[in-house]
Amino acid sequence: MKTYVLVHGAWAGKFAWDQVKTALESKEAKVITFDLPAHGDDNTPVAGITLETYVDVVTDIINQQEGKVILVGHSMGGMVISQVAENIPAKIEKLVYVSAYLPANGQDIETLSATDAGSLIGPNLVFLPDYSASTIKPDIAVKVFADDCTDDVKQLVLEKHKAEPLAPFQGKVTLTESNFGAIPKYYVKTAKDVGVSTANQERMIQANGTLKQVYTIDSGHSPYFAKPTELVKILKEV
């Protein structure tokens, strides 16, 4: 039985993976989802949260599993899974990036997103007074995460939306060829993405020569909502 560890992205939580988790489990896989600190139903204060905070949480979860895992990251989660893989390569069978940030050594989300003219997120952030976190304007949040989804999903996105810690966006990854570079990697590109724009995904894909395969799903930023069956098929195939 394969074990999948699914890491959600920014302004999301484990709820994002519900349909994918159910479908994978029906195909005799073990699937682990969870809320990162200050996300979903986790009420950790945003102050003091860093990229390392997320990495430590995911690392602990993986180390509790028998054998290797297939580690999947969506959006911001791509940064997390990259550093986790560098730190504990012996526990990672494969890495799968789903419309995710795919970094090189020394990069951070702030840098990778700075030139993303196709993303609606940056211009529509609403910052907390101390700039420790931000939300996205509600209509834009729906457009980014659920524009091609049902009304129920759009409502879910609005209900679950909460302030996103900003310090992790500045956290730089430290990656080596011997650890991170040696793990098989796959990318699921989303063709209508205005979160991490499709063009920005393509730039990161081209900059990383170690991908085993690139898949494309005709969806916006949340294929786990819009095209869960297609996404599950890819996750089973990799």
Short mmCIF file of C-alpha atoms in Angstrom, two decimals:
data_model
loop_
_atom_site.label_atom_id
_atom_site.label_comp_id
_atom_site.label_asym_id
_atom_site.label_seq_id
_atom_site.Cartn_x
_atom_site.Cartn_y
_atom_site.Cartn_z
CA MET A 1 0.00 0.00 0.00
CA LYS A 2 1.42 3.36 -1.01
CA THR A 3 1.36 6.23 1.45
CA TYR A 4 0.56 9.72 0.22
CA VAL A 5 1.22 12.78 2.35
CA LEU A 6 -0.72 15.74 0.95
CA VAL A 7 0.44 19.26 1.86
CA HIS A 8 -2.01 22.08 1.22
CA GLY A 9 -1.11 25.58 0.07
CA ALA A 10 -1.64 29.10 1.35
CA TRP A 11 -5.14 30.23 2.42
CA ALA A 12 -6.16 26.57 2.55
CA GLY A 13 -6.23 23.59 4.88
CA LYS A 14 -6.64 19.85 4.85
CA PHE A 15 -10.24 20.37 3.69
CA ALA A 16 -8.80 21.10 0.24
CA TRP A 17 -7.81 17.46 -0.16
CA ASP A 18 -11.06 15.82 1.00
CA GLN A 19 -12.22 14.56 -2.41
CA VAL A 20 -8.74 13.44 -3.42
CA LYS A 21 -8.19 11.66 -0.09
CA THR A 22 -11.46 9.75 -0.35
CA ALA A 23 -10.78 8.71 -3.94
CA LEU A 24 -7.21 7.59 -3.26
CA GLU A 25 -8.28 5.62 -0.22
CA SER A 26 -10.88 3.83 -2.34
CA LYS A 27 -7.95 2.68 -4.49
CA GLU A 28 -6.21 1.08 -1.51
CA ALA A 29 -3.81 3.88 -0.69
CA LYS A 30 -2.98 5.35 2.70
CA VAL A 31 -3.55 9.11 2.63
CA ILE A 32 -2.50 11.62 5.27
CA THR A 33 -3.84 15.18 5.32
CA PHE A 34 -3.50 17.81 8.03
CA ASP A 35 -3.71 21.52 8.72
CA LEU A 36 -0.43 23.37 8.74
CA PRO A 37 -0.05 25.72 11.74
CA ALA A 38 -2.49 28.69 11.53
CA HIS A 39 -4.42 27.07 8.66
CA GLY A 40 -7.81 25.44 8.44
CA ASP A 41 -8.99 24.47 11.91
CA ASP A 42 -5.56 24.99 13.49
CA ASN A 43 -5.58 28.08 15.69
CA THR A 44 -1.84 28.61 16.16
CA PRO A 45 -1.15 32.39 16.19
CA VAL A 46 0.48 33.64 12.98
CA ALA A 47 3.25 35.42 14.89
CA GLY A 48 6.48 33.47 14.81
CA ILE A 49 5.46 31.02 12.08
CA THR A 50 8.17 30.46 9.46
CA LEU A 51 8.79 28.10 6.57
CA GLU A 52 10.79 26.00 9.01
CA THR A 53 7.68 25.67 11.19
CA TYR A 54 5.84 23.98 8.31
CA VAL A 55 8.83 21.84 7.40
CA ASP A 56 9.13 20.56 10.97
CA VAL A 57 5.43 19.61 11.11
CA VAL A 58 5.54 17.71 7.82
CA THR A 59 8.82 16.03 8.73
CA ASP A 60 7.37 14.77 12.01
CA ILE A 61 4.32 13.35 10.24
CA ILE A 62 6.43 11.54 7.64
CA ASN A 63 8.79 10.12 10.24
CA GLN A 64 5.79 8.48 11.92
CA GLN A 65 5.05 6.47 8.76
CA GLU A 66 6.51 3.10 7.89
CA GLY A 67 8.70 3.16 4.80
CA LYS A 68 8.79 5.87 2.14
CA VAL A 69 5.98 8.25 1.20
CA ILE A 70 4.84 10.02 -1.94
CA LEU A 71 4.94 13.65 -0.89
CA VAL A 72 2.52 16.00 -2.68
CA GLY A 73 2.47 19.78 -2.38
CA HIS A 74 -0.01 22.32 -3.72
CA SER A 75 1.00 25.93 -4.38
CA MET A 76 2.97 27.21 -1.37
CA GLY A 77 3.23 23.56 -0.30
CA GLY A 78 5.79 23.07 -3.05
CA MET A 79 8.33 25.01 -1.01
CA VAL A 80 7.58 22.91 2.05
CA ILE A 81 7.90 19.53 0.36
CA SER A 82 11.15 20.59 -1.30
CA GLN A 83 12.85 21.37 2.00
CA VAL A 84 11.38 18.30 3.69
CA ALA A 85 12.77 16.13 0.89
CA GLU A 86 16.19 17.72 1.29
CA ASN A 87 16.14 17.05 5.03
CA ILE A 88 14.87 13.45 5.01
CA PRO A 89 15.49 12.08 1.48
CA ALA A 90 15.52 8.46 2.64
CA LYS A 91 11.82 8.79 3.56
CA ILE A 92 10.65 10.26 0.23
CA GLU A 93 9.77 7.96 -2.69
CA LYS A 94 8.57 10.72 -5.03
CA LEU A 95 7.69 14.41 -5.02
CA VAL A 96 4.60 15.70 -6.80
CA TYR A 97 4.05 19.43 -7.35
CA VAL A 98 0.45 20.47 -8.00
CA SER A 99 0.31 24.02 -9.45
CA ALA A 100 3.07 24.54 -6.93
CA TYR A 101 6.19 26.57 -6.36
CA LEU A 102 9.15 24.53 -7.56
CA PRO A 103 12.26 26.21 -6.15
CA ALA A 104 15.97 26.03 -6.79
CA ASN A 105 18.49 26.31 -3.99
CA GLY A 106 18.25 29.64 -2.17
CA GLN A 107 14.90 30.70 -3.60
CA ASP A 108 11.76 31.82 -1.74
CA ILE A 109 8.13 32.41 -2.68
CA GLU A 110 8.52 36.17 -2.54
CA THR A 111 11.14 36.01 -5.29
CA LEU A 112 9.37 33.37 -7.37
CA SER A 113 6.09 35.29 -7.32
CA ALA A 114 7.51 38.80 -7.79
CA THR A 115 7.45 38.63 -11.59
CA ASP A 116 4.20 36.65 -11.87
CA ALA A 117 2.13 39.16 -13.85
CA GLY A 118 -0.58 36.55 -14.38
CA SER A 119 -1.34 36.09 -10.68
CA LEU A 120 -4.24 37.94 -9.07
CA ILE A 121 -2.98 37.37 -5.53
CA GLY A 122 -0.32 40.03 -5.05
CA PRO A 123 -2.37 43.08 -6.09
CA ASN A 124 -5.35 41.97 -4.00
CA LEU A 125 -3.79 41.24 -0.62
CA VAL A 126 -5.33 42.82 2.50
CA PHE A 127 -2.66 43.08 5.20
CA LEU A 128 -3.08 42.90 8.95
CA PRO A 129 -1.94 46.11 10.68
CA ASP A 130 1.39 44.58 11.70
CA TYR A 131 1.94 42.99 8.26
CA SER A 132 2.37 39.58 9.87
CA ALA A 133 -0.36 38.07 7.71
CA SER A 134 -2.83 38.86 4.97
CA THR A 135 -6.12 37.83 3.47
CA ILE A 136 -7.25 38.14 -0.15
CA LYS A 137 -10.22 40.26 -1.19
CA PRO A 138 -13.21 37.87 -1.10
CA ASP A 139 -14.22 38.12 -4.76
CA ILE A 140 -10.61 37.55 -5.82
CA ALA A 141 -10.19 34.63 -3.41
CA VAL A 142 -13.10 32.92 -5.13
CA LYS A 143 -11.71 33.73 -8.56
CA VAL A 144 -8.28 32.35 -7.65
CA PHE A 145 -9.32 29.20 -5.80
CA ALA A 146 -12.78 28.30 -7.13
CA ASP A 147 -13.66 30.16 -10.33
CA ASP A 148 -14.25 26.86 -12.15
CA CYS A 149 -15.91 25.13 -9.21
CA THR A 150 -19.42 24.60 -7.89
CA ASP A 151 -21.24 27.16 -5.78
CA ASP A 152 -20.74 24.91 -2.74
CA VAL A 153 -16.98 24.98 -3.23
CA LYS A 154 -17.00 28.75 -3.70
CA GLN A 155 -18.85 29.09 -0.41
CA LEU A 156 -16.40 26.71 1.28
CA VAL A 157 -13.45 28.80 0.09
CA LEU A 158 -15.02 31.92 1.55
CA GLU A 159 -15.93 30.24 4.85
CA LYS A 160 -12.45 28.77 5.32
CA HIS A 161 -10.48 31.83 4.24
CA LYS A 162 -8.32 33.23 7.04
CA ALA A 163 -5.21 35.35 7.43
CA GLU A 164 -2.11 33.75 5.92
CA PRO A 165 1.25 34.11 7.73
CA LEU A 166 3.63 36.05 5.51
CA ALA A 167 7.04 35.20 7.01
CA PRO A 168 7.10 31.75 5.33
CA PHE A 169 6.92 33.47 1.93
CA GLN A 170 10.38 34.88 2.67
CA GLY A 171 11.84 31.58 3.82
CA LYS A 172 14.63 30.43 1.52
CA VAL A 173 15.12 26.75 0.81
CA THR A 174 18.50 25.05 1.05
CA LEU A 175 18.63 22.25 -1.53
CA THR A 176 21.43 19.96 -2.73
CA GLU A 177 21.81 17.67 -5.72
CA SER A 178 22.68 14.72 -3.49
CA ASN A 179 19.47 14.91 -1.45
CA PHE A 180 16.66 16.93 -3.08
CA GLY A 181 18.12 16.50 -6.55
CA ALA A 182 18.14 12.72 -6.38
CA ILE A 183 14.42 12.27 -5.67
CA PRO A 184 12.06 11.65 -8.65
CA LYS A 185 9.83 14.67 -9.24
CA TYR A 186 6.58 15.18 -11.13
CA TYR A 187 4.65 18.35 -11.89
CA VAL A 188 0.90 18.86 -12.42
CA LYS A 189 0.46 22.10 -14.35
CA THR A 190 -2.91 23.89 -14.30
CA ALA A 191 -3.82 25.49 -17.61
CA LYS A 192 -6.13 28.25 -16.36
CA ASP A 193 -4.33 29.33 -13.22
CA VAL A 194 -4.47 32.90 -11.87
CA GLY A 195 -2.99 32.02 -8.46
CA VAL A 196 0.40 30.67 -9.43
CA SER A 197 -0.05 31.59 -13.07
CA THR A 198 0.38 28.94 -15.73
CA ALA A 199 3.21 31.00 -17.24
CA ASN A 200 5.02 31.11 -13.90
CA GLN A 201 4.57 27.37 -13.47
CA GLU A 202 6.11 26.87 -16.90
CA ARG A 203 9.09 29.07 -15.99
CA MET A 204 9.77 27.00 -12.89
CA ILE A 205 9.36 23.76 -14.83
CA GLN A 206 11.87 24.90 -17.44
CA ALA A 207 14.31 26.01 -14.75
CA ASN A 208 14.25 22.57 -13.11
CA GLY A 209 15.79 19.91 -15.32
CA THR A 210 15.11 17.00 -12.99
CA LEU A 211 11.37 16.46 -13.52
CA LYS A 212 10.41 12.95 -14.59
CA GLN A 213 7.13 14.06 -16.17
CA VAL A 214 4.86 17.07 -16.47
CA TYR A 215 1.09 16.60 -16.58
CA THR A 216 -1.48 19.26 -17.46
CA ILE A 217 -4.99 19.61 -16.06
CA ASP A 218 -7.41 22.06 -17.68
CA SER A 219 -8.36 23.85 -14.47
CA GLY A 220 -7.69 26.86 -12.32
CA HIS A 221 -5.51 26.86 -9.23
CA SER A 222 -7.47 24.18 -7.35
CA PRO A 223 -7.61 20.97 -9.40
CA TYR A 224 -8.44 19.06 -6.19
CA PHE A 225 -11.80 20.89 -6.29
CA ALA A 226 -12.34 21.32 -10.04
CA LYS A 227 -10.92 18.08 -11.46
CA PRO A 228 -10.34 15.66 -8.57
CA THR A 229 -10.77 12.53 -10.70
CA GLU A 230 -8.07 13.66 -13.12
CA LEU A 231 -5.75 14.60 -10.28
CA VAL A 232 -6.22 11.24 -8.54
CA LYS A 233 -5.50 9.39 -11.79
CA ILE A 234 -2.19 11.25 -12.08
CA LEU A 235 -1.28 10.64 -8.44
CA LYS A 236 -1.87 6.92 -8.91
CA GLU A 237 0.15 6.92 -12.12
CA VAL A 238 3.33 8.62 -10.91
#
